[in-house]
Short mmCIF file of C-alpha atoms and ligand atoms in Angstrom, two decimals:
data_model
loop_
_atom_site.label_atom_id
_atom_site.label_comp_id
_atom_site.label_asym_id
_atom_site.label_seq_id
_atom_site.Cartn_x
_atom_site.Cartn_y
_atom_site.Cartn_z
CA MET A 151 140.84 110.78 108.72
CA THR A 152 138.29 109.52 111.25
CA THR A 153 136.09 106.52 110.38
CA SER A 154 133.04 107.61 112.40
CA PRO A 155 129.87 108.42 110.43
CA ALA A 156 130.26 112.01 111.50
CA GLY A 157 133.88 111.97 110.34
CA GLN A 158 132.89 110.50 106.98
CA THR A 159 130.33 113.24 106.49
CA HIS A 160 132.92 115.80 107.39
CA ALA A 161 135.46 114.34 104.96
CA ALA A 162 132.91 114.17 102.15
CA GLY A 163 132.01 117.77 102.85
CA ARG A 164 135.66 118.75 102.68
CA ARG A 165 136.04 117.02 99.29
CA ASP A 166 133.13 119.14 98.02
CA VAL A 167 134.72 122.28 99.38
CA GLU A 168 137.89 121.38 97.53
CA ALA A 169 135.97 121.05 94.22
CA HIS A 170 136.47 123.87 91.73
CA PRO A 171 134.49 127.03 92.41
CA VAL A 172 131.24 127.79 90.63
CA GLN A 173 131.93 130.45 88.02
CA VAL A 174 129.59 133.40 87.77
CA GLY A 175 129.20 135.96 84.98
CA LEU A 176 127.74 139.33 85.92
CA LEU A 177 125.71 141.31 83.38
CA GLY A 178 125.81 144.91 84.65
CA ILE A 179 128.01 146.15 87.46
CA GLY A 180 126.25 149.26 88.73
CA THR A 181 125.06 149.71 92.31
CA VAL A 182 123.85 146.14 92.94
CA GLY A 183 126.53 144.52 90.79
CA SER A 184 129.39 146.18 92.61
CA GLY A 185 127.75 145.33 95.96
CA THR A 186 127.53 141.71 94.83
CA PHE A 187 131.19 141.68 93.77
CA HIS A 188 132.40 143.18 97.06
CA VAL A 189 130.22 141.11 99.43
CA LEU A 190 131.08 137.89 97.61
CA ALA A 191 134.78 138.67 97.88
CA ARG A 192 134.55 139.81 101.50
CA ASN A 193 132.51 136.84 102.73
CA GLN A 194 133.95 134.21 100.39
CA ALA A 195 135.11 131.87 103.17
CA GLU A 196 131.74 131.96 104.96
CA ILE A 197 129.82 131.55 101.71
CA ARG A 198 132.03 128.62 100.71
CA ARG A 199 131.29 126.88 104.01
CA ARG A 200 127.58 127.29 103.31
CA ALA A 201 127.54 126.41 99.62
CA GLY A 202 130.06 123.58 99.81
CA ARG A 203 132.02 125.19 96.96
CA GLY A 204 133.55 128.53 96.21
CA ILE A 205 131.48 130.98 94.18
CA GLU A 206 133.54 133.35 92.06
CA ILE A 207 132.63 136.13 89.68
CA THR A 208 135.09 135.47 86.90
CA MET A 209 133.54 137.59 84.13
CA VAL A 210 131.71 140.92 84.07
CA ALA A 211 129.93 142.57 81.14
CA ASP A 212 129.19 146.28 81.29
CA LEU A 213 129.08 148.93 78.58
CA ASP A 214 131.10 151.13 80.92
CA THR A 215 134.18 148.91 80.96
CA ALA A 216 136.28 151.53 82.76
CA ARG A 217 133.83 151.59 85.68
CA ALA A 218 133.66 147.79 85.69
CA LYS A 219 137.46 147.48 85.73
CA ALA A 220 137.67 149.93 88.61
CA VAL A 221 135.27 147.75 90.64
CA VAL A 222 136.83 144.35 89.92
CA GLY A 223 140.45 145.51 90.05
CA GLY A 224 141.82 142.73 87.82
CA ARG A 225 140.02 139.94 89.69
CA ALA A 226 137.60 139.20 86.82
CA GLN A 227 137.61 139.53 83.05
CA VAL A 228 135.70 142.63 81.91
CA VAL A 229 133.95 142.80 78.54
CA ALA A 230 131.48 145.21 76.96
CA ASP A 231 129.42 142.52 75.24
CA ALA A 232 127.12 140.49 77.52
CA ARG A 233 126.88 137.76 74.90
CA GLN A 234 130.56 136.93 75.45
CA VAL A 235 129.67 135.99 79.03
CA ILE A 236 126.77 133.81 77.90
CA ALA A 237 128.95 132.11 75.27
CA ASN A 238 131.70 131.27 77.77
CA PRO A 239 131.40 127.52 78.51
CA ASP A 240 133.11 127.95 81.90
CA ILE A 241 130.35 130.22 83.24
CA ASP A 242 127.81 128.24 85.30
CA ILE A 243 125.52 131.06 86.48
CA VAL A 244 124.61 134.33 84.76
CA VAL A 245 123.53 137.19 87.04
CA GLU A 246 121.35 139.71 85.20
CA LEU A 247 121.48 143.16 86.78
CA ILE A 248 120.72 145.29 83.72
CA GLY A 249 117.02 145.82 84.47
CA GLY A 250 114.05 146.60 82.23
CA TYR A 251 112.21 144.47 79.70
CA GLY A 252 114.36 145.10 76.61
CA ILE A 253 117.84 143.67 76.19
CA ALA A 254 117.60 142.03 79.63
CA LYS A 255 114.84 139.73 78.38
CA ALA A 256 116.80 138.68 75.31
CA LEU A 257 119.93 138.00 77.38
CA VAL A 258 118.10 136.01 80.06
CA LEU A 259 116.45 133.82 77.42
CA GLU A 260 119.77 133.37 75.62
CA ALA A 261 121.51 132.42 78.87
CA ILE A 262 118.79 129.86 79.59
CA ALA A 263 119.08 128.47 76.06
CA ALA A 264 122.83 128.15 76.61
CA GLY A 265 122.12 126.03 79.70
CA LYS A 266 123.15 128.63 82.27
CA HIS A 267 121.34 129.12 85.54
CA VAL A 268 120.15 132.70 85.94
CA VAL A 269 119.96 134.95 88.98
CA THR A 270 118.13 138.22 88.43
CA ALA A 271 116.95 141.25 90.40
CA ASN A 272 114.68 142.27 87.55
CA LYS A 273 111.11 142.52 88.89
CA ALA A 274 109.79 144.30 85.79
CA LEU A 275 111.03 141.49 83.55
CA LEU A 276 109.59 138.71 85.73
CA ALA A 277 106.26 140.43 86.43
CA VAL A 278 105.67 140.94 82.71
CA HIS A 279 107.50 138.03 81.03
CA GLY A 280 107.99 135.61 83.93
CA ASN A 281 105.71 132.89 82.54
CA GLU A 282 107.71 132.69 79.31
CA ILE A 283 111.04 132.83 81.14
CA PHE A 284 110.14 130.15 83.70
CA ALA A 285 108.77 127.87 80.95
CA ALA A 286 112.02 128.22 78.99
CA ALA A 287 114.04 127.49 82.12
CA ARG A 288 111.99 124.39 82.90
CA GLU A 289 112.40 123.15 79.37
CA ARG A 290 116.17 123.55 79.61
CA GLY A 291 116.39 122.19 83.18
CA VAL A 292 117.95 125.36 84.64
CA MET A 293 117.03 127.58 87.57
CA VAL A 294 115.97 131.22 87.48
CA ALA A 295 116.36 132.68 90.98
CA PHE A 296 115.00 136.11 91.87
CA GLU A 297 115.15 136.84 95.60
CA ALA A 298 116.52 140.33 94.88
CA ALA A 299 113.55 141.21 92.68
CA VAL A 300 111.17 141.81 95.62
CA ALA A 301 111.97 143.96 98.66
CA GLY A 302 115.75 143.96 98.14
CA GLY A 303 117.47 142.41 101.13
CA ILE A 304 114.34 141.00 102.77
CA PRO A 305 114.19 137.24 102.04
CA ILE A 306 110.49 137.37 101.23
CA ILE A 307 110.66 135.05 98.23
CA LYS A 308 112.34 132.42 100.39
CA ALA A 309 109.73 132.91 103.10
CA LEU A 310 106.80 132.63 100.70
CA ARG A 311 108.14 129.79 98.59
CA GLU A 312 109.59 127.65 101.35
CA GLY A 313 109.17 128.93 104.91
CA LEU A 314 105.40 129.26 104.63
CA SER A 315 104.74 126.30 102.35
CA ALA A 316 102.50 124.58 104.95
CA ASN A 317 100.01 127.42 104.71
CA ARG A 318 97.07 128.42 102.63
CA ILE A 319 98.09 132.02 102.24
CA GLU A 320 95.16 134.42 102.65
CA TRP A 321 96.68 137.82 101.97
CA ILE A 322 99.88 139.83 101.62
CA ALA A 323 100.27 143.56 102.13
CA GLY A 324 103.62 145.24 101.66
CA ILE A 325 105.48 148.50 101.61
CA ILE A 326 107.61 147.42 98.70
CA ASN A 327 108.84 150.70 97.30
CA GLY A 328 111.30 152.67 99.41
CA THR A 329 111.17 155.87 97.34
CA THR A 330 107.45 156.36 97.87
CA ASN A 331 107.65 155.39 101.54
CA PHE A 332 110.36 158.00 102.02
CA ILE A 333 108.18 160.62 100.30
CA LEU A 334 105.11 159.71 102.39
CA SER A 335 107.14 159.82 105.62
CA GLU A 336 108.42 163.28 104.73
CA MET A 337 104.94 164.50 103.75
CA ARG A 338 103.59 163.36 107.13
CA ASP A 339 106.50 164.64 109.22
CA LYS A 340 106.72 168.03 107.57
CA GLY A 341 103.10 168.55 106.47
CA LEU A 342 104.27 169.11 102.88
CA ASP A 343 102.54 168.25 99.62
CA PHE A 344 103.80 165.57 97.26
CA ASP A 345 105.51 167.81 94.66
CA VAL A 346 107.61 169.63 97.24
CA VAL A 347 108.85 166.41 98.85
CA LEU A 348 109.58 164.74 95.51
CA GLU A 349 111.82 167.64 94.57
CA GLU A 350 113.65 167.34 97.89
CA ALA A 351 113.99 163.55 97.48
CA GLN A 352 115.52 164.03 94.02
CA ARG A 353 117.90 166.69 95.32
CA LEU A 354 119.05 164.32 98.08
CA GLY A 355 119.43 161.44 95.62
CA TYR A 356 116.68 159.27 97.20
CA ALA A 357 114.48 159.41 94.12
CA GLU A 358 115.61 158.67 90.56
CA ALA A 359 115.85 161.53 88.06
CA ASP A 360 112.92 159.74 86.35
CA PRO A 361 110.95 158.40 89.31
CA THR A 362 107.83 157.52 87.25
CA PHE A 363 107.84 153.76 88.00
CA ASP A 364 108.22 154.44 91.72
CA ILE A 365 105.72 157.26 92.24
CA GLU A 366 103.08 155.83 89.90
CA GLY A 367 103.10 152.52 91.78
CA VAL A 368 104.42 150.46 88.85
CA ASP A 369 107.54 149.20 90.66
CA ALA A 370 105.42 148.11 93.63
CA ALA A 371 102.94 146.44 91.28
CA HIS A 372 105.74 144.43 89.65
CA LYS A 373 106.74 143.15 93.08
CA ALA A 374 103.16 142.52 94.22
CA THR A 375 102.53 140.56 91.01
CA ILE A 376 105.46 138.25 91.73
CA MET A 377 104.40 137.73 95.36
CA SER A 378 100.82 137.05 94.30
CA ALA A 379 101.90 134.33 91.87
CA ILE A 380 104.06 132.62 94.48
CA ALA A 381 101.53 132.94 97.29
CA PHE A 382 98.54 131.61 95.37
CA GLY A 383 100.11 129.37 92.75
CA VAL A 384 98.97 131.32 89.69
CA PRO A 385 100.91 132.62 86.66
CA VAL A 386 102.33 136.15 86.89
CA GLN A 387 99.66 138.58 85.61
CA PHE A 388 100.99 142.12 85.81
CA ASP A 389 98.50 143.31 83.20
CA ARG A 390 95.63 142.47 85.59
CA ALA A 391 97.04 144.46 88.52
CA HIS A 392 95.27 147.66 89.58
CA VAL A 393 97.95 150.35 89.95
CA GLU A 394 97.69 153.78 91.58
CA GLY A 395 100.63 155.86 92.77
CA ILE A 396 100.99 158.66 95.26
CA THR A 397 101.16 161.66 92.92
CA ARG A 398 97.67 162.94 93.75
CA LEU A 399 97.98 162.66 97.53
CA GLN A 400 97.48 165.87 99.46
CA ALA A 401 99.00 166.79 102.80
CA ALA A 402 95.47 167.49 104.15
CA ASP A 403 94.52 163.82 103.79
CA LEU A 404 97.61 162.60 105.61
CA ARG A 405 96.65 165.01 108.41
CA TYR A 406 93.00 163.94 108.59
CA ALA A 407 94.04 160.27 108.48
CA GLU A 408 96.36 160.91 111.43
CA GLN A 409 93.53 162.56 113.40
CA LEU A 410 91.41 159.46 112.83
CA GLY A 411 94.21 157.12 113.99
CA TYR A 412 95.54 156.07 110.57
CA ARG A 413 98.65 156.49 108.43
CA ILE A 414 98.69 156.53 104.64
CA LYS A 415 101.10 154.04 103.02
CA LEU A 416 101.54 152.92 99.42
CA LEU A 417 100.70 149.23 99.78
CA GLY A 418 100.96 146.34 97.37
CA ILE A 419 98.09 144.06 98.31
CA THR A 420 97.11 140.64 97.08
CA ARG A 421 94.25 138.74 98.69
CA ARG A 422 92.34 135.52 98.18
CA ARG A 423 88.58 135.97 97.77
CA ASP A 424 85.85 133.42 96.98
CA GLN A 425 85.48 134.73 93.41
CA GLY A 426 89.19 135.23 92.63
CA LEU A 427 92.29 137.14 93.67
CA GLU A 428 92.79 140.80 94.41
CA LEU A 429 96.03 142.33 93.10
CA ARG A 430 96.39 146.05 93.66
CA VAL A 431 98.74 148.88 94.54
CA HIS A 432 97.41 152.15 95.90
CA PRO A 433 97.76 154.60 98.79
CA THR A 434 96.04 152.98 101.75
CA LEU A 435 94.96 154.09 105.22
CA VAL A 436 96.35 151.64 107.78
CA PRO A 437 95.68 151.86 111.56
CA ALA A 438 98.59 153.78 113.12
CA LYS A 439 98.96 151.05 115.74
CA ARG A 440 99.96 148.39 113.17
CA LEU A 441 103.70 147.73 112.92
CA ILE A 442 103.61 148.25 109.16
CA ALA A 443 102.14 151.73 109.64
CA ASN A 444 105.32 152.65 111.53
CA VAL A 445 107.74 151.64 108.78
CA GLU A 446 109.34 154.95 107.91
CA GLY A 447 111.75 156.37 105.36
CA ALA A 448 113.04 154.14 102.58
CA MET A 449 112.51 150.90 104.53
CA ASN A 450 110.34 148.06 103.20
CA ALA A 451 108.05 145.68 105.08
CA VAL A 452 105.78 142.85 104.02
CA VAL A 453 102.97 141.31 106.07
CA VAL A 454 101.86 137.81 105.11
CA HIS A 455 98.81 136.12 106.55
CA GLY A 456 98.69 132.33 106.36
CA ASP A 457 95.94 130.12 107.79
CA ALA A 458 98.30 128.16 110.03
CA VAL A 459 100.97 130.65 110.97
CA GLY A 460 98.70 133.69 111.30
CA THR A 461 100.26 137.05 110.52
CA THR A 462 104.01 137.36 109.95
CA LEU A 463 106.01 140.52 109.23
CA TYR A 464 109.25 140.91 107.28
CA TYR A 465 111.14 144.19 107.55
CA GLY A 466 114.37 145.54 106.12
CA LYS A 467 116.11 147.47 103.39
CA GLY A 468 114.35 147.12 100.07
CA ALA A 469 117.09 148.61 97.95
CA GLY A 470 120.74 149.63 98.02
CA SER A 471 124.00 148.05 97.02
CA GLU A 472 124.81 145.52 99.73
CA PRO A 473 121.24 144.78 100.95
CA THR A 474 120.27 143.79 97.41
CA ALA A 475 123.59 141.98 96.94
CA SER A 476 122.68 139.96 100.03
CA ALA A 477 119.66 138.58 98.15
CA VAL A 478 121.60 138.02 94.90
CA ILE A 479 124.27 136.03 96.73
CA ALA A 480 121.71 133.98 98.67
CA ASP A 481 120.40 132.92 95.27
CA LEU A 482 123.92 132.09 94.11
CA VAL A 483 124.33 129.84 97.17
CA ASP A 484 120.96 128.16 96.49
CA VAL A 485 121.79 127.55 92.84
CA THR A 486 125.24 126.21 93.77
CA ARG A 487 123.74 123.76 96.26
CA LEU A 488 121.03 122.59 93.87
CA HIS A 489 122.56 122.66 90.44
CA THR A 490 123.45 118.98 90.45
CA ALA A 491 119.97 118.06 91.75
CA ASP A 492 117.35 116.55 89.49
CA PRO A 493 115.38 119.58 88.16
CA ASP A 494 112.14 117.97 89.38
CA HIS A 495 113.48 118.02 92.94
CA ARG A 496 114.25 121.74 93.02
CA VAL A 497 111.90 124.35 94.47
CA PRO A 498 109.53 125.29 91.62
CA HIS A 499 110.00 128.80 90.25
CA LEU A 500 106.52 129.91 91.36
CA ALA A 501 106.53 127.74 94.52
CA PHE A 502 103.82 125.40 93.19
CA GLN A 503 104.49 122.59 90.72
CA PRO A 504 104.08 124.04 87.21
CA GLU A 505 101.29 121.61 86.29
CA ALA A 506 99.48 122.57 89.51
CA LEU A 507 99.27 126.30 88.78
CA ALA A 508 95.66 127.49 89.02
CA ASP A 509 93.74 129.73 86.63
CA THR A 510 92.07 131.67 89.45
CA PRO A 511 91.07 135.03 87.96
CA ILE A 512 92.42 138.36 89.18
CA LEU A 513 89.33 140.36 90.10
CA PRO A 514 88.67 143.70 88.38
CA ILE A 515 88.98 146.64 90.78
CA GLU A 516 85.16 147.17 90.75
CA GLN A 517 84.80 143.81 92.52
CA VAL A 518 87.46 144.47 95.16
CA VAL A 519 86.18 144.77 98.73
CA THR A 520 87.72 147.42 101.00
CA ALA A 521 86.78 150.14 103.42
CA PHE A 522 87.07 153.76 102.27
CA TYR A 523 88.15 157.19 103.46
CA LEU A 524 86.22 159.99 101.77
CA ARG A 525 86.86 163.73 101.98
CA LEU A 526 84.14 165.99 100.69
CA GLN A 527 84.31 169.75 100.59
CA VAL A 528 80.70 170.79 101.12
CA ALA A 529 78.57 173.89 101.57
CA ASP A 530 77.96 174.39 105.28
CA GLN A 531 74.15 174.23 105.03
CA ALA A 532 71.33 172.34 106.70
CA GLY A 533 70.60 168.92 105.17
CA VAL A 534 73.90 168.49 103.29
CA LEU A 535 75.20 165.74 105.54
CA ALA A 536 71.83 163.95 105.51
CA ARG A 537 71.85 163.89 101.69
CA ILE A 538 75.39 162.46 101.60
CA THR A 539 74.77 159.77 104.19
CA GLY A 540 71.51 159.01 102.41
CA ILE A 541 73.33 158.30 99.13
CA LEU A 542 75.79 156.02 100.93
CA ALA A 543 72.89 154.16 102.54
CA GLU A 544 71.14 153.77 99.16
CA HIS A 545 74.22 151.93 97.92
CA GLY A 546 74.40 149.72 101.01
CA ILE A 547 77.54 151.47 102.29
CA SER A 548 77.82 151.58 106.07
CA ILE A 549 79.60 154.48 107.81
CA ASP A 550 82.24 153.64 110.41
CA ALA A 551 83.27 157.17 111.49
CA LEU A 552 82.52 160.73 110.49
CA LEU A 553 84.44 163.92 111.11
CA GLN A 554 83.23 167.39 110.24
CA ARG A 555 85.61 170.32 110.47
CA GLU A 556 84.38 173.59 111.87
CA SER A 557 84.08 176.12 109.05
CA ALA A 558 86.89 178.63 109.03
CA GLU A 559 85.97 182.15 110.15
CA GLY A 560 83.80 183.77 107.46
CA GLU A 561 83.74 180.60 105.30
CA SER A 562 80.52 178.88 104.31
CA LYS A 563 82.16 175.59 103.31
CA THR A 564 83.72 172.78 105.29
CA ASP A 565 85.44 169.40 104.96
CA VAL A 566 83.51 166.26 105.83
CA ILE A 567 85.59 163.12 106.34
CA ILE A 568 83.87 159.75 106.25
CA LEU A 569 85.30 156.33 107.02
CA THR A 570 83.19 153.44 105.75
CA HIS A 571 83.03 149.76 106.56
CA ASP A 572 84.05 147.26 103.88
CA THR A 573 82.19 147.74 100.65
CA VAL A 574 82.39 146.61 97.05
CA GLU A 575 84.38 149.18 95.05
CA GLY A 576 81.82 149.33 92.24
CA ASP A 577 79.11 150.41 94.73
CA MET A 578 81.42 153.06 96.17
CA ARG A 579 82.22 154.43 92.70
CA ARG A 580 78.52 154.79 91.91
CA ALA A 581 77.86 156.49 95.26
CA ILE A 582 80.78 158.90 94.72
CA ALA A 583 79.47 159.84 91.26
CA GLN A 584 76.05 160.59 92.76
CA MET A 585 77.50 162.65 95.66
CA GLN A 586 79.78 164.52 93.29
CA ALA A 587 76.77 165.65 91.29
CA LEU A 588 75.21 167.41 94.33
CA PRO A 589 75.44 171.22 94.00
CA THR A 590 76.48 171.36 97.67
CA VAL A 591 79.62 169.27 97.02
CA LEU A 592 82.09 171.97 96.02
CA ALA A 593 85.28 170.14 94.98
CA PRO A 594 86.34 166.74 93.60
CA ILE A 595 85.74 164.09 96.28
CA VAL A 596 88.94 162.49 97.60
CA SER A 597 88.59 158.75 98.09
CA LEU A 598 91.26 156.46 99.49
CA ARG A 599 91.07 152.79 100.39
CA LYS A 600 91.45 151.70 104.01
CA GLU A 601 92.67 148.32 105.27
CA GLU A 602 92.60 147.16 108.88
CA LEU A 603 95.16 144.36 108.23
CA ALA A 604 93.89 142.66 111.36
N1 HSE B 878 113.15 151.88 93.25
C1 HSE B 878 112.90 150.88 94.24
C2 HSE B 878 112.45 151.55 95.53
C3 HSE B 878 114.10 150.04 94.57
O1 HSE B 878 112.40 152.76 95.63
O2 HSE B 878 112.13 150.81 96.45
C4 HSE B 878 114.33 148.93 93.65
O3 HSE B 878 113.25 148.08 93.56
#
């Protein structure tokens, strides 16, 4: 053995590597669980060099024990009862991949109470019950790591919690649901309406048999809620998020948006304002020239704007077996490196020290400030446009662009498309109600929010 300082470091490192591996218990071995098992086995040597110790999945709980046994092939003990994993004193880290708020919550809290560190991909659980779970983990001195909960393989939690910690973060906007981005890409490419594309997506296996959480924006809102808490140092507040999905989108609006130089994306947005924070998920017009507007198919992307760094963009696969396993295993490496550290010296769960979390309110949607796209089907008569623009002016809403379609042959109605400058949502809602009441407005007004993301 060499006696140089470098040699001593190397020797000490080797002693660590020789220490017994960290033992992991997996709760649920479906798509992400089996990816985690395979990637960990395949890259064990590389991961060991990074973590300083081996990381081994030694126990797996899954109700489908036959499927679990087929995945692990005798390399880990398989049980049906997750509580056997939690009760095993040899297990250091419990990985929760069951999902949902039900049994997963009970098991995570029990694992914490048993002194296990927890790694989870469960965004629904953390967005809704995160405050309780993090408090319990702090109390017990264990870590709850959740990189896989937001945007799958993209290390956005790491970026927000650590990489950008010099910044006062101003806003985040993300395509954080692959299913809906796939549907929107298909609607735009093929000029089809939502229902038709959803059916195709289900047939091809891109969308779940019950895609409600995806298409109604709930999955994206879970993820936006977690990012908002970490970016601004506030508790998770899913119940305050404004959530709209893509089910009412019509092909015509994607087409008009395109003609005006925009694409429609389902964005999760959280933004710092003087009066509080915005936290919202909804279809959004984004300038077609922005990188995020060109994220197609099931890919995810998150844009973060910090005061020092400016705008940064993170792009990658937001779901899938090995991309999500990549995030789960990164957490396992982090927990392995830090589990002997004083709990006060670890990265706080929500990035900010727990006692420094702020009570900044989440603003109600009526107080949110955005630009708007409006589509009105109107009677093609003199004075109609003047009346509409007059109502907008009465509410202090400034028009940015206006497009009027030629009436079709023999038709006496036409579409008017209006893009506005930034306005307070409450004012826009009142203006829309007034315009809708005009006898010359012939169909429900379509309104979509527009963000420049400059
Ligand atoms: N259902 C999610 C999506 C993947 O479509 O992006 C898991 O969060």
